[in-house]
mmCIF file of C-alpha atoms in Angstrom:
data_model
loop_
_atom_site.group_PDB
_atom_site.id
_atom_site.type_symbol
_atom_site.label_atom_id
_atom_site.label_comp_id
_atom_site.label_asym_id
_atom_site.label_seq_id
_atom_site.Cartn_x
_atom_site.Cartn_y
_atom_site.Cartn_z
ATOM 1 C CA UNK A 1 -6.579 13.649 -10.608
ATOM 2 C CA UNK A 2 -4.741 12.155 -7.650
ATOM 3 C CA UNK A 3 -3.446 8.584 -7.650
ATOM 4 C CA UNK A 4 -2.028 7.616 -4.283
ATOM 5 C CA UNK A 5 0.612 4.911 -4.502
ATOM 6 C CA UNK A 6 3.727 3.414 -2.919
ATOM 7 C CA UNK A 7 7.156 3.038 -4.507
ATOM 8 C CA UNK A 8 9.332 0.227 -3.113
ATOM 9 C CA UNK A 9 13.099 -0.006 -3.572
ATOM 10 C CA UNK A 10 13.878 -3.728 -3.483
ATOM 11 C CA UNK A 11 17.610 -3.053 -3.269
ATOM 12 C CA UNK A 12 17.003 -1.566 0.203
ATOM 13 C CA UNK A 13 14.409 -4.006 1.554
ATOM 14 C CA UNK A 14 15.968 -6.720 3.723
ATOM 15 C CA UNK A 15 12.788 -8.606 4.550
ATOM 16 C CA UNK A 16 12.432 -7.635 8.210
ATOM 17 C CA UNK A 17 8.605 -7.531 7.846
ATOM 18 C CA UNK A 18 8.369 -4.338 9.929
ATOM 19 C CA UNK A 19 6.031 -3.007 7.234
ATOM 20 C CA UNK A 20 3.735 -6.001 7.606
ATOM 21 C CA UNK A 21 3.599 -5.763 11.387
ATOM 22 C CA UNK A 22 3.062 -1.986 11.347
ATOM 23 C CA UNK A 23 0.193 -2.440 8.889
ATOM 24 C CA UNK A 24 -1.329 -5.136 11.093
ATOM 25 C CA UNK A 25 -1.112 -2.983 14.202
ATOM 26 C CA UNK A 26 -2.617 0.117 12.606
ATOM 27 C CA UNK A 27 -5.499 -1.520 10.786
ATOM 28 C CA UNK A 28 -6.421 -3.861 13.620
ATOM 29 C CA UNK A 29 -7.537 -0.839 15.628
ATOM 30 C CA UNK A 30 -8.803 1.351 12.787
ATOM 31 C CA UNK A 31 -12.106 1.629 10.995
ATOM 32 C CA UNK A 32 -10.916 -0.843 8.337
ATOM 33 C CA UNK A 33 -10.299 -3.639 10.895
ATOM 34 C CA UNK A 34 -10.474 -5.890 12.648
ATOM 35 C CA UNK A 35 -7.808 -8.009 10.982
ATOM 36 C CA UNK A 36 -8.960 -11.317 12.375
ATOM 37 C CA UNK A 37 -6.623 -13.879 13.950
ATOM 38 C CA UNK A 38 -7.542 -17.540 14.306
ATOM 39 C CA UNK A 39 -5.228 -19.569 16.536
ATOM 40 C CA UNK A 40 -2.293 -17.193 15.886
ATOM 41 C CA UNK A 41 -0.015 -18.924 18.434
ATOM 42 C CA UNK A 42 -0.220 -22.419 17.041
ATOM 43 C CA UNK A 43 -2.389 -25.069 15.447
ATOM 44 C CA UNK A 44 -5.242 -26.922 17.008
ATOM 45 C CA UNK A 45 -5.922 -30.509 15.909
ATOM 46 C CA UNK A 46 -6.505 -30.374 12.183
ATOM 47 C CA UNK A 47 -6.107 -26.597 12.044
ATOM 48 C CA UNK A 48 -3.238 -24.233 11.295
ATOM 49 C CA UNK A 49 -2.671 -20.634 12.451
ATOM 50 C CA UNK A 50 -4.450 -18.137 10.223
ATOM 51 C CA UNK A 51 -4.628 -14.359 10.146
ATOM 52 C CA UNK A 52 -5.830 -11.524 7.946
ATOM 53 C CA UNK A 53 -2.910 -9.468 6.686
ATOM 54 C CA UNK A 54 -3.140 -6.606 4.220
ATOM 55 C CA UNK A 55 0.571 -6.835 3.383
ATOM 56 C CA UNK A 56 2.925 -9.760 3.047
ATOM 57 C CA UNK A 57 6.642 -10.081 2.338
ATOM 58 C CA UNK A 58 7.667 -12.620 -0.301
ATOM 59 C CA UNK A 59 11.186 -14.046 -0.447
ATOM 60 C CA UNK A 60 12.323 -14.696 -4.009
ATOM 61 C CA UNK A 61 15.404 -16.706 -4.983
ATOM 62 C CA UNK A 62 17.053 -16.041 -8.344
ATOM 63 C CA UNK A 63 19.952 -17.644 -10.177
ATOM 64 C CA UNK A 64 21.209 -21.207 -10.181
ATOM 65 C CA UNK A 65 23.091 -22.973 -7.414
ATOM 66 C CA UNK A 66 25.638 -22.118 -6.182
ATOM 67 C CA UNK A 67 25.226 -18.625 -7.646
ATOM 68 C CA UNK A 68 21.883 -17.827 -6.099
ATOM 69 C CA UNK A 69 20.587 -14.732 -4.364
ATOM 70 C CA UNK A 70 17.480 -14.079 -2.325
ATOM 71 C CA UNK A 71 15.647 -10.767 -2.142
ATOM 72 C CA UNK A 72 12.466 -9.677 -0.393
ATOM 73 C CA UNK A 73 9.346 -8.245 -2.030
ATOM 74 C CA UNK A 74 6.724 -6.472 0.123
ATOM 75 C CA UNK A 75 3.404 -6.809 -1.676
ATOM 76 C CA UNK A 76 -0.062 -5.446 -0.967
ATOM 77 C CA UNK A 77 -2.903 -3.991 -3.027
ATOM 78 C CA UNK A 78 -1.495 -1.879 -5.864
ATOM 79 C CA UNK A 79 -4.702 0.166 -6.252
ATOM 80 C CA UNK A 80 -4.626 -0.485 -9.974
ATOM 81 C CA UNK A 81 -5.850 2.070 -12.464
ATOM 82 C CA UNK A 82 -7.790 -0.743 -14.166
ATOM 83 C CA UNK A 83 -8.579 -3.033 -11.211
ATOM 84 C CA UNK A 84 -9.852 -6.476 -12.148
ATOM 85 C CA UNK A 85 -11.506 -6.885 -8.740
ATOM 86 C CA UNK A 86 -14.033 -4.072 -9.172
ATOM 87 C CA UNK A 87 -15.409 -5.370 -12.453
ATOM 88 C CA UNK A 88 -16.529 -8.702 -11.025
ATOM 89 C CA UNK A 89 -18.172 -7.521 -7.804
ATOM 90 C CA UNK A 90 -21.945 -8.114 -8.136
ATOM 91 C CA UNK A 91 -22.876 -5.566 -5.450
ATOM 92 C CA UNK A 92 -20.363 -2.770 -6.108
ATOM 93 C CA UNK A 93 -18.951 -3.236 -2.611
ATOM 94 C CA UNK A 94 -15.390 -2.960 -3.904
ATOM 95 C CA UNK A 95 -14.659 0.213 -5.848
ATOM 96 C CA UNK A 96 -11.962 2.666 -6.815
ATOM 97 C CA UNK A 97 -12.340 6.060 -5.153
ATOM 98 C CA UNK A 98 -12.444 8.803 -7.778
ATOM 99 C CA UNK A 99 -10.846 11.340 -5.439
ATOM 100 C CA UNK A 100 -7.558 9.582 -4.681
ATOM 101 C CA UNK A 101 -7.538 6.338 -6.689
ATOM 102 C CA UNK A 102 -7.626 4.089 -3.619
ATOM 103 C CA UNK A 103 -9.513 0.806 -4.012
ATOM 104 C CA UNK A 104 -11.648 0.049 -0.941
ATOM 105 C CA UNK A 105 -14.347 -2.383 0.165
ATOM 106 C CA UNK A 106 -17.563 -1.453 1.941
ATOM 107 C CA UNK A 107 -18.123 -4.328 4.358
ATOM 108 C CA UNK A 108 -21.783 -3.428 4.795
ATOM 109 C CA UNK A 109 -22.378 -4.160 1.105
ATOM 110 C CA UNK A 110 -19.947 -7.063 0.576
ATOM 111 C CA UNK A 111 -21.748 -10.428 0.467
ATOM 112 C CA UNK A 112 -18.590 -12.534 0.718
ATOM 113 C CA UNK A 113 -18.865 -14.134 -2.737
ATOM 114 C CA UNK A 114 -15.065 -13.882 -3.095
ATOM 115 C CA UNK A 115 -15.222 -13.018 -6.799
ATOM 116 C CA UNK A 116 -12.819 -10.129 -6.189
ATOM 117 C CA UNK A 117 -10.371 -12.435 -4.424
ATOM 118 C CA UNK A 118 -10.308 -14.745 -7.431
ATOM 119 C CA UNK A 119 -10.097 -11.883 -9.929
ATOM 120 C CA UNK A 120 -7.052 -10.182 -8.392
ATOM 121 C CA UNK A 121 -4.048 -11.523 -10.335
ATOM 122 C CA UNK A 122 -1.696 -10.641 -7.477
ATOM 123 C CA UNK A 123 -3.538 -12.392 -4.644
ATOM 124 C CA UNK A 124 -3.885 -9.121 -2.748
ATOM 125 C CA UNK A 125 -7.419 -9.686 -1.412
ATOM 126 C CA UNK A 126 -8.156 -11.893 1.609
ATOM 127 C CA UNK A 127 -11.480 -13.368 2.678
ATOM 128 C CA UNK A 128 -12.215 -12.982 6.392
ATOM 129 C CA UNK A 129 -14.304 -16.018 7.420
ATOM 130 C CA UNK A 130 -15.117 -14.446 10.782
ATOM 131 C CA UNK A 131 -16.817 -11.350 9.354
ATOM 132 C CA UNK A 132 -17.719 -13.055 6.070
ATOM 133 C CA UNK A 133 -16.302 -10.288 3.867
ATOM 134 C CA UNK A 134 -13.278 -9.668 1.665
ATOM 135 C CA UNK A 135 -10.559 -7.368 2.981
ATOM 136 C CA UNK A 136 -7.476 -5.687 1.542
ATOM 137 C CA UNK A 137 -4.954 -2.873 1.863
ATOM 138 C CA UNK A 138 -6.517 0.594 1.941
ATOM 139 C CA UNK A 139 -3.272 2.629 1.911
ATOM 140 C CA UNK A 140 -4.341 3.588 5.430
ATOM 141 C CA UNK A 141 -6.396 6.487 4.126
ATOM 142 C CA UNK A 142 -7.980 6.872 7.561
ATOM 143 C CA UNK A 143 -4.454 7.795 8.708
ATOM 144 C CA UNK A 144 -3.712 10.060 5.745
ATOM 145 C CA UNK A 145 -6.844 12.130 6.393
ATOM 146 C CA UNK A 146 -6.423 12.179 10.182
ATOM 147 C CA UNK A 147 -6.003 15.856 11.026
ATOM 148 C CA UNK A 148 -4.871 15.017 14.567
ATOM 149 C CA UNK A 149 -1.586 13.657 13.205
ATOM 150 C CA UNK A 150 1.401 15.783 12.147
ATOM 151 C CA UNK A 151 1.627 15.986 8.362
ATOM 152 C CA UNK A 152 4.863 14.010 8.248
ATOM 153 C CA UNK A 153 3.052 11.153 10.052
ATOM 154 C CA UNK A 154 0.097 11.098 7.645
ATOM 155 C CA UNK A 155 1.498 8.282 5.552
ATOM 156 C CA UNK A 156 0.772 4.534 5.491
ATOM 157 C CA UNK A 157 2.301 2.657 8.448
ATOM 158 C CA UNK A 158 4.243 0.374 6.103
ATOM 159 C CA UNK A 159 6.082 3.460 4.834
ATOM 160 C CA UNK A 160 6.348 5.074 8.253
ATOM 161 C CA UNK A 161 7.944 2.057 9.943
ATOM 162 C CA UNK A 162 10.332 0.748 7.277
ATOM 163 C CA UNK A 163 13.770 0.908 8.972
ATOM 164 C CA UNK A 164 15.586 0.745 5.631
ATOM 165 C CA UNK A 165 13.655 3.618 4.041
ATOM 166 C CA UNK A 166 12.701 1.324 1.171
ATOM 167 C CA UNK A 167 9.206 2.761 0.625
ATOM 168 C CA UNK A 168 7.964 6.138 -0.596
ATOM 169 C CA UNK A 169 4.352 7.334 -0.534
ATOM 170 C CA UNK A 170 2.749 9.947 -2.743
ATOM 171 C CA UNK A 171 0.744 10.963 -5.787
ATOM 172 C CA UNK A 172 1.961 9.008 -8.802
ATOM 173 C CA UNK A 173 -0.078 11.235 -11.126
ATOM 174 C CA UNK A 174 1.882 14.347 -10.088
ATOM 175 C CA UNK A 175 5.088 14.684 -12.144
ATOM 176 C CA UNK A 176 6.460 17.072 -9.520
ATOM 177 C CA UNK A 177 5.948 14.686 -6.593
ATOM 178 C CA UNK A 178 8.812 12.959 -4.820
ATOM 179 C CA UNK A 179 7.462 9.495 -5.625
ATOM 180 C CA UNK A 180 7.005 10.242 -9.338
ATOM 181 C CA UNK A 181 10.455 11.780 -9.754
ATOM 182 C CA UNK A 182 12.152 8.931 -7.905
ATOM 183 C CA UNK A 183 10.237 6.317 -9.928
ATOM 184 C CA UNK A 184 11.313 7.937 -13.193
ATOM 185 C CA UNK A 185 14.893 8.478 -12.076
ATOM 186 C CA UNK A 186 15.307 4.874 -10.964
ATOM 187 C CA UNK A 187 13.371 3.181 -13.775
ATOM 188 C CA UNK A 188 10.675 1.737 -11.520
ATOM 189 C CA UNK A 189 8.444 -0.985 -12.964
ATOM 190 C CA UNK A 190 5.090 -2.603 -12.050
ATOM 191 C CA UNK A 191 4.604 -6.237 -11.145
ATOM 192 C CA UNK A 192 2.675 -8.233 -13.716
ATOM 193 C CA UNK A 193 2.270 -5.608 -16.465
ATOM 194 C CA UNK A 194 0.886 -8.369 -18.668
ATOM 195 C CA UNK A 195 -2.287 -8.444 -16.573
ATOM 196 C CA UNK A 196 -3.398 -5.081 -17.968
ATOM 197 C CA UNK A 197 -4.337 -3.700 -14.550
ATOM 198 C CA UNK A 198 -1.868 -0.787 -14.773
ATOM 199 C CA UNK A 199 -0.795 -0.647 -11.104
ATOM 200 C CA UNK A 200 0.531 2.783 -10.021
ATOM 201 C CA UNK A 201 2.485 1.295 -7.097
ATOM 202 C CA UNK A 202 5.863 0.410 -8.577
ATOM 203 C CA UNK A 203 9.136 -1.313 -7.700
ATOM 204 C CA UNK A 204 12.758 -0.333 -8.116
ATOM 205 C CA UNK A 205 14.416 -3.623 -8.969
ATOM 206 C CA UNK A 206 17.560 -4.939 -7.240
ATOM 207 C CA UNK A 207 20.763 -3.871 -8.925
ATOM 208 C CA UNK A 208 19.421 -0.494 -10.031
ATOM 209 C CA UNK A 209 22.147 2.098 -9.312
ATOM 210 C CA UNK A 210 21.485 4.335 -6.323
ATOM 211 C CA UNK A 211 22.572 7.884 -7.009
ATOM 212 C CA UNK A 212 21.725 10.015 -3.998
ATOM 213 C CA UNK A 213 23.657 12.907 -5.493
ATOM 214 C CA UNK A 214 21.111 13.012 -8.284
ATOM 215 C CA UNK A 215 18.325 14.081 -5.952
ATOM 216 C CA UNK A 216 17.157 17.669 -6.138
ATOM 217 C CA UNK A 217 17.346 18.252 -2.393
ATOM 218 C CA UNK A 218 20.125 18.338 0.191
ATOM 219 C CA UNK A 219 20.020 16.141 3.301
ATOM 220 C CA UNK A 220 22.504 18.002 5.572
ATOM 221 C CA UNK A 221 20.453 21.199 5.707
ATOM 222 C CA UNK A 222 17.311 19.420 6.943
ATOM 223 C CA UNK A 223 16.018 18.660 10.412
ATOM 224 C CA UNK A 224 15.302 15.023 11.225
ATOM 225 C CA UNK A 225 11.585 15.607 10.661
ATOM 226 C CA UNK A 226 12.220 17.271 7.286
ATOM 227 C CA UNK A 227 14.603 14.531 6.195
ATOM 228 C CA UNK A 228 12.069 11.887 7.212
ATOM 229 C CA UNK A 229 9.284 13.698 5.345
ATOM 230 C CA UNK A 230 11.324 13.823 2.135
ATOM 231 C CA UNK A 231 12.603 10.263 2.409
ATOM 232 C CA UNK A 232 9.084 8.843 2.841
ATOM 233 C CA UNK A 233 7.211 11.232 0.543
ATOM 234 C CA UNK A 234 5.355 12.803 3.477
ATOM 235 C CA UNK A 235 6.701 16.195 2.369
ATOM 236 C CA UNK A 236 4.145 16.047 -0.443
ATOM 237 C CA UNK A 237 1.191 15.363 1.870
ATOM 238 C CA UNK A 238 0.196 19.052 2.244
ATOM 239 C CA UNK A 239 0.023 19.371 -1.542
ATOM 240 C CA UNK A 240 -1.986 16.163 -1.831
ATOM 241 C CA UNK A 241 -4.419 17.255 0.873
ATOM 242 C CA UNK A 242 -4.898 20.649 -0.777
ATOM 243 C CA UNK A 243 -6.087 18.830 -3.903
ATOM 244 C CA UNK A 244 -8.323 16.574 -1.817
ATOM 245 C CA UNK A 245 -9.817 19.220 0.432
ATOM 246 C CA UNK A 246 -12.886 17.869 2.177
ATOM 247 C CA UNK A 247 -12.260 14.250 1.158
ATOM 248 C CA UNK A 248 -12.754 11.684 3.921
ATOM 249 C CA UNK A 249 -12.028 7.968 4.232
ATOM 250 C CA UNK A 250 -14.817 5.655 3.117
ATOM 251 C CA UNK A 251 -15.173 1.913 2.789
ATOM 252 C CA UNK A 252 -14.488 -0.642 5.493
ATOM 253 C CA UNK A 253 -16.430 0.206 8.635
ATOM 254 C CA UNK A 254 -15.972 3.927 7.929
ATOM 255 C CA UNK A 255 -19.274 3.888 6.040
ATOM 256 C CA UNK A 256 -20.374 5.657 2.875
ATOM 257 C CA UNK A 257 -18.915 5.515 -0.590
ATOM 258 C CA UNK A 258 -20.863 2.541 -1.899
ATOM 259 C CA UNK A 259 -19.814 1.750 -5.449
ATOM 260 C CA UNK A 260 -21.921 0.878 -8.444
ATOM 261 C CA UNK A 261 -22.052 -2.415 -10.339
ATOM 262 C CA UNK A 262 -18.952 -1.509 -12.370
ATOM 263 C CA UNK A 263 -16.982 -0.442 -9.343
ATOM 264 C CA UNK A 264 -16.913 3.222 -10.212
ATOM 265 C CA UNK A 265 -17.616 4.405 -6.669
ATOM 266 C CA UNK A 266 -19.470 7.541 -5.709
#
């Protein structure tokens, strides 16, 4: 089995929102868009700016004044192993792909009932009132399976464009993958484990020691492309694609892959 996921190091994230903007740019032009904007430059009488975003950056303050500290938390769909959203969908429009564990929505089947939006305990699903369907992060699988891109570029844009290198992409079910090893080494944890959704996308919490020397690879001997591929998890993409040979993106406007009433997918 393959379970695609993202690992985020909160000690590195400084809340620049480059991940959010990169996600917006990629998906707005891809087969999972459009990511609708309504009055994005300012409010009209009685209305406020509104947009569809698949990723948002929360700013969390901890401690008590004057000893407080603020840190940033990028959050998008975690592609849970036990997703609450798929179990409530009456049409099977939202489902978890068996091949790679990505949760997607088929807009042609979605009736806009918003049950999935209400069921997600993390608030990671957005209703698009323009198209009348629910939308969410897809891990940019149309990018991952795009053979026209170099392998080190076949990663989600939020990972690709993070200037701090706070995000790693990969197969969380592979104990030999970069993302799995880093998650174990740094004691990564899920958000909201009490919800029982078992999200594979994890977080390294602030204050966790960073021990670069503990990695099992050496930076100085690498080219810039190789260093980038290791830092982002893209170095594992060839191995992931070999396991998923012939798999193509589905859901969104890509077509195909309509799930069943329990969200099992096809």
